[in-house]
Short mmCIF file of C-alpha atoms in Angstrom, two decimals:
data_model
loop_
_atom_site.label_atom_id
_atom_site.label_comp_id
_atom_site.label_asym_id
_atom_site.label_seq_id
_atom_site.Cartn_x
_atom_site.Cartn_y
_atom_site.Cartn_z
CA MET J 10 -0.26 -0.15 -0.12
CA ALA J 11 0.99 3.41 -0.64
CA SER J 12 2.31 5.91 2.45
CA PHE J 13 0.68 8.87 2.66
CA ASN J 14 2.91 10.76 1.21
CA HIS J 15 1.45 10.58 -2.33
CA PRO J 16 2.05 13.11 -5.05
CA GLY J 17 -0.32 16.21 -4.21
CA SER J 18 -0.41 15.58 -0.54
CA SER J 19 -0.01 18.25 1.85
CA ALA J 20 0.90 19.42 5.50
CA GLU J 21 -2.81 20.89 5.48
CA ASP J 22 -3.83 17.10 4.55
CA GLU J 23 -1.98 15.49 7.18
CA TRP J 24 -3.63 18.00 9.79
CA LEU J 25 -7.29 16.69 8.53
CA PHE J 26 -6.50 12.99 7.95
CA PHE J 27 -4.17 12.30 10.78
CA GLY J 28 -5.10 15.18 13.53
CA SER J 29 -4.24 18.59 14.59
CA VAL J 30 -4.07 18.20 18.64
CA GLN J 31 -0.55 17.94 19.49
CA CYS J 32 1.19 15.67 22.26
CA PHE J 33 4.56 15.02 23.10
CA PHE J 34 6.87 11.76 23.87
CA GLU J 35 10.30 11.18 25.92
CA PRO J 36 12.00 7.89 25.10
CA ALA J 37 11.51 5.55 28.31
CA PRO J 38 13.48 2.49 29.67
CA GLY J 39 12.26 -0.48 28.01
CA THR J 40 12.87 -2.73 24.85
CA ALA J 41 11.21 -2.49 21.33
CA PHE J 42 10.47 -5.92 19.99
CA VAL J 43 9.55 -7.05 16.65
CA TYR J 44 6.40 -8.73 15.06
CA ASN J 45 6.44 -11.08 12.64
CA SER J 46 5.37 -14.56 11.70
CA THR J 47 7.77 -16.28 13.94
CA THR J 48 7.82 -13.94 16.95
CA VAL J 49 3.88 -14.44 17.59
CA THR J 50 2.32 -17.30 16.60
CA GLU J 51 -0.86 -19.21 17.10
CA ALA J 52 -0.37 -22.90 19.42
CA PRO J 53 -0.70 -25.80 17.55
CA GLU J 54 -4.10 -27.28 18.88
CA ALA J 55 -2.43 -29.64 21.32
CA GLU J 56 -1.17 -27.17 23.48
CA ARG J 57 -4.16 -24.97 23.45
CA THR J 58 -5.74 -26.38 26.55
CA TRP J 59 -3.15 -24.50 28.99
CA LEU J 60 -3.01 -21.50 26.75
CA LYS J 61 -6.86 -21.09 26.97
CA ALA J 62 -6.62 -21.79 30.63
CA SER J 63 -4.00 -18.92 31.32
CA ALA J 64 -6.54 -16.54 29.47
CA ILE J 65 -9.46 -17.45 31.47
CA ALA J 66 -7.46 -17.19 34.55
CA ARG J 67 -7.41 -13.47 33.88
CA GLN J 68 -11.00 -13.06 34.79
CA ARG J 69 -9.99 -13.07 38.46
CA PRO J 70 -7.99 -10.66 40.03
CA LEU J 71 -3.99 -11.48 39.70
CA ALA J 72 -3.85 -12.61 43.19
CA SER J 73 -1.34 -15.34 42.01
CA LEU J 74 1.23 -12.44 41.61
CA GLY J 75 0.99 -11.40 45.43
CA GLU J 76 -0.97 -10.01 47.83
CA ASP J 77 -0.53 -6.37 46.07
CA TYR J 78 -2.21 -7.86 43.45
CA SER J 79 -5.18 -8.94 44.88
CA HIS J 80 -7.80 -6.52 43.78
CA LEU J 81 -6.08 -5.85 40.30
CA LEU J 82 -7.87 -6.62 37.01
CA VAL J 83 -6.66 -6.69 33.37
CA ASP J 84 -8.28 -6.95 30.33
CA ALA J 85 -9.60 -10.63 30.35
CA VAL J 86 -9.65 -11.08 26.32
CA PRO J 87 -11.28 -14.55 26.19
CA VAL J 88 -8.40 -15.89 23.40
CA ALA J 89 -5.76 -18.67 24.10
CA ASP J 90 -2.26 -16.90 24.54
CA LEU J 91 -0.23 -16.44 22.14
CA LYS J 92 3.32 -18.23 21.76
CA ILE J 93 5.95 -15.47 21.92
CA SER J 94 9.56 -15.59 20.86
CA ARG J 95 10.93 -12.28 21.68
CA SER J 96 13.42 -10.68 19.62
CA SER J 97 14.37 -7.09 18.62
CA ASP J 98 15.94 -8.38 15.07
CA GLY J 99 14.91 -5.94 12.85
CA VAL J 100 13.84 -3.07 14.73
CA GLU J 101 16.89 -1.30 12.85
CA THR J 102 14.61 -1.02 10.52
CA TRP J 103 12.54 1.16 12.61
CA PRO J 104 12.68 4.86 12.24
CA GLU J 105 15.36 5.72 14.68
CA ALA J 106 13.21 7.40 17.14
CA LEU J 107 11.26 4.39 17.52
CA ARG J 108 13.63 1.93 18.33
CA VAL J 109 13.62 2.79 21.95
CA PRO J 110 10.11 2.80 23.74
CA LEU J 111 8.56 6.41 23.80
CA LEU J 112 6.33 7.64 26.64
CA LYS J 113 3.64 10.29 26.02
CA VAL J 114 4.69 13.47 28.23
CA PRO J 115 3.58 16.74 28.93
CA SER J 116 6.54 18.29 26.98
CA GLY J 117 8.99 16.40 25.36
CA LYS J 118 11.71 15.70 22.43
CA PHE J 119 9.17 14.44 20.16
CA GLN J 120 6.25 15.97 19.08
CA GLY J 121 2.87 13.72 17.94
CA VAL J 122 -0.74 13.63 17.51
CA ALA J 123 -3.23 12.60 20.07
CA SER J 124 -5.43 9.77 19.22
CA GLY J 125 -7.52 8.66 22.21
CA ILE J 126 -6.42 8.08 25.94
CA ARG J 127 -3.73 5.65 25.70
CA SER J 128 -2.52 6.32 22.08
CA ALA J 129 -0.75 8.48 19.74
CA LEU J 130 0.57 9.03 16.25
CA TRP J 131 4.27 9.98 15.01
CA SER J 132 5.25 10.80 11.39
CA ASN J 133 8.32 10.60 9.76
CA GLU J 134 9.20 11.26 6.20
CA GLY J 135 5.80 10.89 5.20
CA LYS J 136 4.71 7.86 7.00
CA TRP J 137 2.62 7.81 9.84
CA TYR J 138 2.99 5.70 12.86
CA ARG J 139 0.74 4.53 16.14
CA LEU J 140 1.63 4.04 19.10
CA LYS J 141 -0.83 2.57 21.22
CA GLY J 142 -0.60 2.06 24.95
CA CYS J 143 1.91 4.80 25.47
CA GLY J 144 0.71 6.18 28.79
CA ASN J 145 -2.76 7.87 29.82
CA ASN J 146 -2.56 11.06 28.09
CA SER J 147 0.59 12.67 29.52
CA GLU J 148 -0.15 11.13 32.94
CA GLY J 149 2.06 7.64 32.19
CA PHE J 150 0.13 4.24 33.58
CA ILE J 151 -2.28 5.49 36.45
CA ILE J 152 -3.96 2.69 38.74
CA VAL J 153 -7.37 3.46 38.94
CA PRO J 154 -10.78 2.09 40.51
CA VAL J 155 -12.88 -0.41 38.23
CA GLN J 156 -16.39 1.18 37.92
CA ASP J 157 -19.96 -0.25 37.27
CA ASP J 158 -22.05 1.20 34.68
CA VAL J 159 -23.31 4.26 36.80
CA GLY J 160 -19.97 4.93 37.57
CA ALA J 161 -19.74 3.46 41.22
CA GLU J 162 -16.57 1.90 42.38
CA VAL J 163 -16.75 -2.23 42.33
CA MET J 164 -15.50 -3.75 45.60
CA GLN J 165 -14.41 -6.91 46.75
CA ASP J 166 -13.88 -8.11 50.23
CA GLY J 167 -14.33 -4.41 51.29
CA GLN J 168 -11.89 -3.18 48.94
CA PRO J 169 -12.33 -1.60 45.17
CA LEU J 170 -10.99 -3.53 42.33
CA GLN J 171 -8.22 -1.70 40.45
CA LYS J 172 -7.01 -1.45 36.87
CA ILE J 173 -4.02 0.30 35.02
CA ARG J 174 -5.00 2.89 32.74
CA GLY J 175 -3.06 4.02 29.34
CA ALA J 176 -0.99 0.58 28.91
CA SER J 177 -1.50 -2.35 26.94
CA TYR J 178 -0.33 -5.69 28.48
CA VAL J 179 1.88 -8.34 26.67
CA HIS J 180 -1.21 -10.45 25.65
CA THR J 181 -3.52 -7.56 24.66
CA ALA J 182 -0.59 -5.98 22.30
CA THR J 183 0.45 -9.39 20.52
CA ILE J 184 -3.37 -10.12 20.17
CA GLU J 185 -3.71 -6.86 18.68
CA LEU J 186 -0.69 -7.29 16.14
CA HIS J 187 -1.17 -10.89 15.30
CA SER J 188 -4.83 -10.32 14.92
CA SER J 189 -4.33 -7.17 12.74
CA ALA J 190 -2.24 -9.26 10.52
CA LYS J 191 -4.65 -12.01 10.05
CA VAL J 192 -7.29 -9.60 9.95
CA ASP J 193 -5.49 -7.67 6.87
CA THR J 194 -5.56 -10.81 4.59
CA VAL J 195 -9.07 -11.21 5.35
CA ALA J 196 -10.14 -7.87 4.21
CA ARG J 197 -8.35 -7.84 1.23
CA ARG J 198 -10.14 -10.86 -0.62
CA CYS J 199 -13.17 -8.23 -0.43
CA GLY J 200 -10.68 -4.89 -1.52
CA MET J 201 -10.54 -3.71 1.65
CA ALA J 202 -7.09 -3.44 4.03
CA CYS J 203 -6.46 -2.85 7.79
CA ALA J 204 -5.56 0.61 8.53
CA ASN J 205 -2.80 -0.64 11.08
CA VAL J 206 0.47 -2.46 9.76
CA PRO J 207 1.83 -4.19 12.40
CA LEU J 208 5.54 -3.68 13.39
CA GLY J 209 6.13 -4.76 17.32
CA TRP J 210 5.91 -3.90 20.54
CA TYR J 211 7.52 -2.18 23.48
CA GLU J 212 7.96 -3.45 26.62
CA TYR J 213 8.52 -0.42 29.75
CA CYS J 214 10.93 -1.08 32.67
CA LEU J 215 9.94 2.11 34.55
CA PRO J 216 11.28 2.88 37.78
CA ASP J 217 9.39 2.99 40.94
CA THR J 218 6.51 1.46 38.90
CA PRO J 219 3.60 0.26 41.23
CA LEU J 220 2.61 -3.48 40.83
CA PRO J 221 5.65 -4.08 38.36
CA LYS J 222 5.10 -7.83 37.90
CA VAL J 223 2.57 -6.57 35.29
CA VAL J 224 4.72 -5.43 32.79
CA ARG J 225 2.87 -2.57 30.75
CA CYS J 226 3.33 -2.66 27.04
CA CYS J 227 2.79 -0.49 23.82
CA SER J 228 2.05 -1.84 20.10
CA VAL J 229 3.56 0.14 17.27
CA PHE J 230 2.11 0.28 13.85
CA GLN J 231 2.69 2.00 10.45
CA THR J 232 -1.04 3.59 10.38
CA PHE J 233 -2.78 5.00 7.12
CA GLY J 234 -5.53 6.99 8.87
CA ASP J 235 -7.11 8.13 12.30
CA ARG J 236 -10.27 10.29 11.63
CA ARG J 237 -13.05 8.02 12.82
CA LEU J 238 -16.03 7.57 10.51
CA ALA J 239 -18.52 8.07 13.50
CA ASP J 240 -17.03 10.97 15.56
CA HIS J 241 -15.08 12.85 12.84
CA VAL J 242 -16.72 11.61 9.35
CA LEU J 243 -20.38 11.24 9.87
CA ARG J 244 -20.33 14.02 12.95
CA GLY J 245 -18.83 16.67 10.30
CA LEU J 246 -20.95 15.75 7.63
CA GLU J 247 -24.13 16.08 9.67
CA LEU J 248 -22.63 19.29 11.25
CA LEU J 249 -22.22 20.56 7.42
CA LEU J 250 -26.13 19.82 6.57
CA PRO J 251 -27.02 23.37 7.94
CA LEU J 252 -24.47 24.82 5.66
CA MET J 253 -25.63 22.79 2.54
CA ALA J 254 -29.25 21.82 2.83
CA SER J 255 -32.26 24.69 2.32
CA SER J 256 -34.60 21.85 2.77
CA ALA J 257 -35.57 18.43 4.26
CA PRO J 258 -37.87 15.52 3.11
CA VAL J 259 -41.46 16.68 3.03
CA ALA J 260 -44.73 14.87 4.21
CA LEU J 261 -42.98 12.13 6.50
CA GLY J 262 -46.13 11.40 7.94
CA SER J 263 -46.98 9.84 4.63
CA GLY J 264 -44.15 7.22 5.19
CA ALA J 265 -44.82 3.72 5.97
CA PRO J 266 -43.56 1.91 9.09
CA ILE J 267 -40.42 0.17 8.07
CA LYS J 268 -39.95 -3.73 8.13
CA PHE J 269 -36.63 -5.16 8.40
CA PRO J 270 -36.01 -8.55 6.72
CA ASP J 271 -36.84 -11.70 8.51
CA ASN J 272 -33.66 -12.85 10.47
CA PRO J 273 -31.08 -10.84 8.51
CA PHE J 274 -28.16 -12.04 10.81
CA GLY J 275 -29.34 -15.67 10.85
CA GLY J 276 -31.31 -15.26 14.32
CA ALA J 277 -30.58 -12.10 15.61
CA ARG J 278 -31.98 -8.65 14.44
CA PRO J 279 -32.39 -5.08 15.33
CA GLY J 280 -34.92 -4.57 18.76
CA ALA J 281 -37.60 -1.97 19.09
CA ASP J 282 -35.06 0.07 20.82
CA GLY J 283 -32.26 -0.05 18.61
CA PHE J 284 -32.78 2.70 16.54
CA ASP J 285 -34.43 6.23 16.83
CA GLU J 286 -38.02 7.07 16.62
CA MET J 287 -37.42 8.53 12.81
CA GLN J 288 -35.85 5.40 12.14
CA GLN J 289 -38.36 2.97 13.49
CA THR J 290 -41.07 4.49 11.29
CA HIS J 291 -39.13 5.83 7.92
CA MET J 292 -36.71 4.69 5.61
CA ILE J 293 -35.33 5.99 2.20
CA VAL J 294 -32.27 5.12 0.37
CA VAL J 295 -30.59 8.09 -1.18
CA GLY J 296 -29.33 7.82 -4.33
CA GLY J 297 -29.90 3.88 -4.15
CA GLY J 298 -32.09 1.06 -4.73
CA GLY J 299 -35.46 -0.04 -3.87
CA LEU J 300 -36.33 -1.13 -0.27
CA GLU J 301 -38.66 -4.31 0.50
CA CYS J 302 -41.61 -2.19 2.01
CA PRO J 303 -43.65 0.50 0.61
CA LEU J 304 -42.98 3.88 1.37
CA SER J 305 -45.80 5.59 -0.36
CA SER J 306 -45.02 9.13 -1.92
CA PHE J 307 -42.34 9.57 0.43
CA ALA J 308 -40.03 6.87 -1.95
CA ASP J 309 -41.17 9.27 -4.47
CA ILE J 310 -38.98 12.70 -3.45
CA SER J 311 -36.37 13.30 -5.72
CA GLN J 312 -32.76 13.34 -4.59
CA GLN J 313 -32.79 17.31 -5.35
CA ARG J 314 -35.96 17.61 -2.91
CA LEU J 315 -34.66 15.51 -0.35
CA VAL J 316 -31.30 17.69 0.07
CA GLY J 317 -31.86 20.86 -1.44
CA LEU J 318 -28.12 21.36 -1.38
CA GLN J 319 -26.37 24.84 -1.48
CA LEU J 320 -22.55 25.26 -1.95
CA PRO J 321 -21.20 25.05 1.24
CA THR J 322 -20.55 28.74 3.22
CA ALA J 323 -17.51 29.12 5.37
CA PRO J 324 -18.43 28.55 9.02
CA ASP J 325 -16.05 30.24 11.98
CA VAL J 326 -13.01 27.82 11.28
CA PRO J 327 -9.42 28.25 12.54
CA ARG J 328 -7.69 30.12 9.81
CA GLN J 329 -5.32 27.63 9.12
CA PHE J 330 -8.48 25.49 7.22
CA HIS J 331 -9.91 28.63 5.30
CA GLU J 332 -7.78 27.83 2.47
CA ILE J 333 -8.82 24.32 2.31
CA TRP J 334 -12.31 25.22 2.66
CA LYS J 335 -11.93 27.76 -0.33
CA ARG J 336 -10.00 24.87 -2.44
CA ASN J 337 -12.82 22.39 -1.99
CA CYS J 338 -15.64 24.20 -2.18
CA ALA J 339 -14.36 25.29 -5.38
CA LYS J 340 -13.50 21.81 -6.24
CA LEU J 341 -17.43 20.95 -5.50
CA THR J 342 -18.22 23.31 -8.03
CA GLU J 343 -17.06 20.98 -10.54
CA GLU J 344 -20.01 18.65 -10.03
CA VAL J 345 -22.37 20.56 -8.29
CA LEU J 346 -23.31 23.60 -10.59
CA CYS J 347 -25.73 25.38 -8.26
CA GLY J 348 -29.08 23.81 -9.19
CA THR J 349 -28.36 20.01 -10.15
CA GLU J 350 -28.62 17.21 -8.25
CA GLN J 351 -25.33 15.68 -8.19
CA CYS J 352 -23.94 17.35 -4.77
CA ALA J 353 -27.04 16.08 -3.45
CA SER J 354 -26.61 12.52 -4.33
CA LEU J 355 -23.09 12.93 -3.62
CA VAL J 356 -24.09 12.87 0.19
CA GLY J 357 -26.34 10.04 -0.11
CA TYR J 358 -23.50 8.13 -2.26
CA LEU J 359 -21.10 8.81 0.65
CA TYR J 360 -23.44 7.26 3.25
CA TRP J 361 -23.97 4.39 0.87
CA ARG J 362 -20.53 3.79 0.69
CA PHE J 363 -19.85 3.79 4.24
CA GLY J 364 -22.94 1.42 4.98
CA TRP J 365 -21.74 -1.07 2.47
CA GLU J 366 -17.95 -1.03 3.44
CA CYS J 367 -19.07 -1.63 7.01
CA GLY J 368 -21.41 -4.29 6.11
CA THR J 369 -18.75 -5.96 3.55
CA PHE J 370 -16.49 -5.90 6.06
CA CYS J 371 -18.80 -7.34 9.13
CA ARG J 372 -20.01 -10.15 6.09
CA VAL J 373 -16.45 -11.23 5.79
CA LEU J 374 -15.43 -11.29 9.56
CA ARG J 375 -18.54 -13.38 9.89
CA GLU J 376 -17.56 -16.10 7.16
CA GLU J 377 -13.79 -16.57 8.60
CA GLY J 378 -15.17 -17.22 12.02
CA ILE J 379 -13.68 -13.85 13.57
CA CYS J 380 -15.05 -11.60 16.30
CA TRP J 381 -13.87 -8.00 16.25
CA GLY J 382 -13.93 -8.43 19.99
CA THR J 383 -17.44 -8.59 21.78
CA TYR J 384 -17.13 -9.66 25.38
CA ALA J 385 -17.69 -8.99 28.92
CA ASP J 386 -14.60 -9.43 31.86
CA GLY J 387 -14.52 -7.57 35.27
CA THR J 388 -13.77 -4.02 33.90
CA GLY J 389 -16.96 -3.65 32.11
CA TYR J 390 -18.59 -4.83 28.73
CA HIS J 391 -16.48 -4.57 25.68
CA CYS J 392 -17.49 -4.41 21.88
CA ASN J 393 -15.34 -3.45 19.07
CA ALA J 394 -17.94 -3.20 16.46
CA HIS J 395 -18.68 0.37 16.05
CA GLY J 396 -18.22 3.11 13.59
CA ASN J 397 -15.26 4.38 15.41
CA ASN J 398 -13.11 1.70 14.46
CA MET J 399 -13.39 2.24 10.70
CA VAL J 400 -11.27 5.12 9.73
CA LEU J 401 -11.30 7.17 6.62
CA ALA J 402 -8.43 6.78 4.81
CA ALA J 403 -6.20 9.45 3.25
CA GLU J 404 -7.09 10.38 -0.50
CA ASP J 405 -4.61 8.99 -2.76
CA PRO J 406 -5.36 10.23 -6.12
CA ALA J 407 -3.53 7.67 -8.08
CA LYS J 408 -5.74 5.10 -6.70
CA PRO J 409 -9.26 6.57 -6.94
CA GLU J 410 -10.85 3.03 -6.79
CA ARG J 411 -9.80 2.59 -3.21
CA PRO J 412 -12.19 2.03 -0.58
CA PHE J 413 -13.36 5.07 1.79
CA THR J 414 -12.70 3.36 4.83
CA MET J 415 -10.27 0.98 6.56
CA PRO J 416 -10.81 -1.13 9.64
CA LEU J 417 -8.57 -1.22 12.94
CA ASP J 418 -8.22 -1.92 16.95
CA PHE J 419 -8.63 -6.02 16.75
CA ASP J 420 -6.68 -6.04 20.42
CA MET J 421 -9.67 -7.85 21.68
CA ALA J 422 -10.32 -10.28 18.38
CA TYR J 423 -10.74 -13.84 18.42
CA THR J 424 -11.49 -16.54 16.28
CA ARG J 425 -14.07 -19.95 16.75
CA ASP J 426 -11.18 -22.32 17.53
CA THR J 427 -9.26 -19.57 19.79
CA PHE J 428 -12.22 -18.65 21.72
CA ALA J 429 -11.54 -18.92 25.61
CA PHE J 430 -14.29 -17.95 27.90
CA SER J 431 -14.66 -20.97 29.79
CA GLU J 432 -13.46 -24.79 30.29
CA ASP J 433 -16.61 -26.15 28.93
CA GLU J 434 -15.98 -26.17 24.99
CA ALA J 435 -19.92 -26.14 24.01
CA ARG J 436 -20.91 -23.63 26.03
CA ASP J 437 -17.98 -21.48 24.55
CA ARG J 438 -18.93 -22.70 20.73
CA GLN J 439 -22.79 -21.34 21.93
CA MET J 440 -21.23 -18.00 23.28
CA PHE J 441 -19.05 -17.48 20.29
CA ALA J 442 -22.20 -17.62 17.83
CA ASP J 443 -24.09 -15.29 20.03
CA ASN J 444 -21.35 -12.77 20.62
CA ALA J 445 -21.05 -12.92 16.68
CA GLU J 446 -24.52 -11.99 16.33
CA VAL J 447 -24.50 -9.00 19.21
CA GLU J 448 -21.30 -8.03 16.90
CA SER J 449 -23.37 -7.55 13.76
CA VAL J 450 -26.18 -5.90 15.49
CA SER J 451 -23.89 -3.56 17.55
CA MET J 452 -22.42 -2.37 14.42
CA LEU J 453 -25.87 -1.84 12.63
CA ARG J 454 -26.88 -0.05 15.62
CA ASP J 455 -24.01 2.02 15.63
CA LEU J 456 -24.04 3.28 12.09
CA GLY J 457 -27.95 3.74 12.66
CA GLY J 458 -27.35 6.38 15.44
CA ALA J 459 -28.05 4.28 18.42
CA PRO J 460 -27.36 6.59 21.53
CA ASP J 461 -26.12 3.54 23.41
CA SER J 462 -22.74 2.46 21.48
CA THR J 463 -19.85 1.51 23.52
CA GLY J 464 -17.60 3.22 21.16
CA THR J 465 -19.19 6.40 19.72
CA LYS J 466 -21.88 8.93 21.32
CA ASN J 467 -23.89 10.19 18.35
CA ASP J 468 -24.90 13.11 20.51
CA HIS J 469 -24.30 15.80 17.98
CA ALA J 470 -27.63 17.73 17.21
CA VAL J 471 -28.83 19.37 14.10
CA PRO J 472 -31.48 22.05 13.47
CA PRO J 473 -35.00 20.31 14.04
CA ALA J 474 -35.94 21.02 10.77
CA LEU J 475 -33.09 18.67 9.34
CA GLU J 476 -33.65 15.86 11.84
CA PRO J 477 -35.72 13.87 9.01
CA LEU J 478 -32.86 14.44 6.65
CA ARG J 479 -29.93 13.46 9.21
CA TRP J 480 -32.15 9.80 9.45
CA ALA J 481 -32.89 9.23 5.89
CA LEU J 482 -28.94 9.71 5.38
CA ARG J 483 -28.59 7.29 8.60
CA ASP J 484 -30.61 4.61 7.04
CA THR J 485 -29.49 5.31 3.76
CA MET J 486 -26.36 3.82 5.71
CA VAL J 487 -28.08 0.81 7.70
CA ARG J 488 -29.81 -0.28 4.30
CA ALA J 489 -26.53 -0.42 2.42
CA TRP J 490 -24.91 -2.01 5.77
CA LEU J 491 -27.70 -4.92 5.25
CA GLY J 492 -27.46 -5.33 1.91
CA ALA J 493 -23.65 -5.83 1.99
CA PHE J 494 -23.87 -8.06 5.14
CA ARG J 495 -26.79 -10.47 3.45
CA GLY J 496 -24.51 -10.69 -0.23
CA GLU J 497 -26.72 -8.75 -1.97
CA ALA J 498 -25.79 -6.91 -5.31
CA ASP J 499 -24.55 -3.49 -4.46
CA THR J 500 -26.97 -1.31 -5.93
CA LEU J 501 -24.74 1.99 -5.89
CA PRO J 502 -21.38 0.68 -6.31
CA HIS J 503 -17.85 2.85 -5.81
CA ASP J 504 -17.48 5.35 -8.50
CA ALA J 505 -13.64 6.31 -9.29
CA ALA J 506 -14.67 9.07 -11.09
CA ARG J 507 -16.05 10.66 -8.40
CA ALA J 508 -13.43 10.19 -5.76
CA ALA J 509 -11.72 13.60 -5.84
CA HIS J 510 -15.10 15.18 -5.39
CA ALA J 511 -16.17 12.82 -2.60
CA TYR J 512 -12.96 13.76 -0.60
CA ALA J 513 -13.68 17.58 -1.13
CA LEU J 514 -17.06 17.27 0.83
CA LEU J 515 -15.03 14.72 3.34
CA ARG J 516 -12.31 17.56 3.98
CA LEU J 517 -14.74 20.13 4.76
CA ALA J 518 -16.38 17.46 6.88
CA LEU J 519 -13.22 16.95 8.77
CA VAL J 520 -13.00 20.78 9.21
CA MET J 521 -15.84 20.70 10.96
CA THR J 522 -14.47 18.37 13.64
CA HIS J 523 -10.62 19.16 13.15
CA ASP J 524 -10.31 19.18 17.32
CA VAL J 525 -12.47 15.98 18.12
CA ILE J 526 -9.65 13.56 19.61
CA GLY J 527 -10.76 10.17 18.14
#
């Protein structure tokens, strides 16, 4: 895959596609290890019994390490431990600054870009790198109480349970490195690719670290994107709607209640509480194909009437983005001539493509017997299947045929064969199947705007007059997801000829969310 530093790229684009909120690193004591097909491997089936037992044991506090650890929990990913052969051979091929562990600090030697709470990005010679587990913001590795869903501390024997924030562990770092490589192979079969290419991991050896028997780690990747589909792209597009849309769908009351296909997931389906009221009662495909339910005259609204788009007017954006805004508005005029339906359909086209790409990836995971990461342990409920684990690929004019999105974040991934939640194999087989169905519905609900996702907020508002438009676009994405997941024909396929104009609109969306840390 080509690096981000393609002809025509600029520092301005890097601000948009990789973030503009700075952070800092300092070298820290420890060792860098290389990931490859020999240093981290899945154990033969004959050896998996005890490796599964080791994983299952993490569901309880780490009292076996000593009394001080009797209330410490770590992520209990339900996957058999991997076989690890530590080696630093090949670290010399990494950029020099990455060859020793880096830790986020308030101010330091190297400047990077913030990405979430425990991760950060660093660039070198046009390439970008992700450090996942390099400190809790700039606080280092901190120990905090485990809290339940309402924020109350979880107690055991009169003492609060604890966890370490800001770090990965040996088992989660190696799971993510190995799973990222494995899933990338699977994703490429459907024309997609993962956003993170695994390089290796750090094991820190910091002086005076509390509970030092638990090694703090950080996984290291080359990365090809960071702007999240939910928090940056969809939020940005929806914040753009008041600047673009002069009208919304009319006569919404005439729409018939939506009927989802029976058992689209082979058993599970979206529940009655899964979508906003608008989504339960109305659905329309913007620029896409037909539906399986009648929509009365609502289905006959043209794309132009659905989105009476005007050329975007400049909001109060930071000065460094003024030229980006002006240049990309000019680019859009090549497709949008103040009255045609093309710009309206461009918005719907993007929502359809996002839904289709997410649905395609989820289908391939299901077919290959892979879960992205859905389970519960002592630290809470986890689900990696959400819109923020799809990132927007940076535009490469030389490859306009590329999908818009790329998946990432596989530190909790497991397969049907490596799943290890209990010692009861029959129970685990059923639990894997249940988790896979829950995972698919979770992604669908998140794209549809559900407010209770584990990974996104979906809490931004649009003017009341544009709420119908917002949900019509969301439903377009939901319908595309369902079609792709069920293996239907794509009624609005990727159009390489529209890539440049699509990215012009996407840049405007990213300007709207430039200061959101994904």
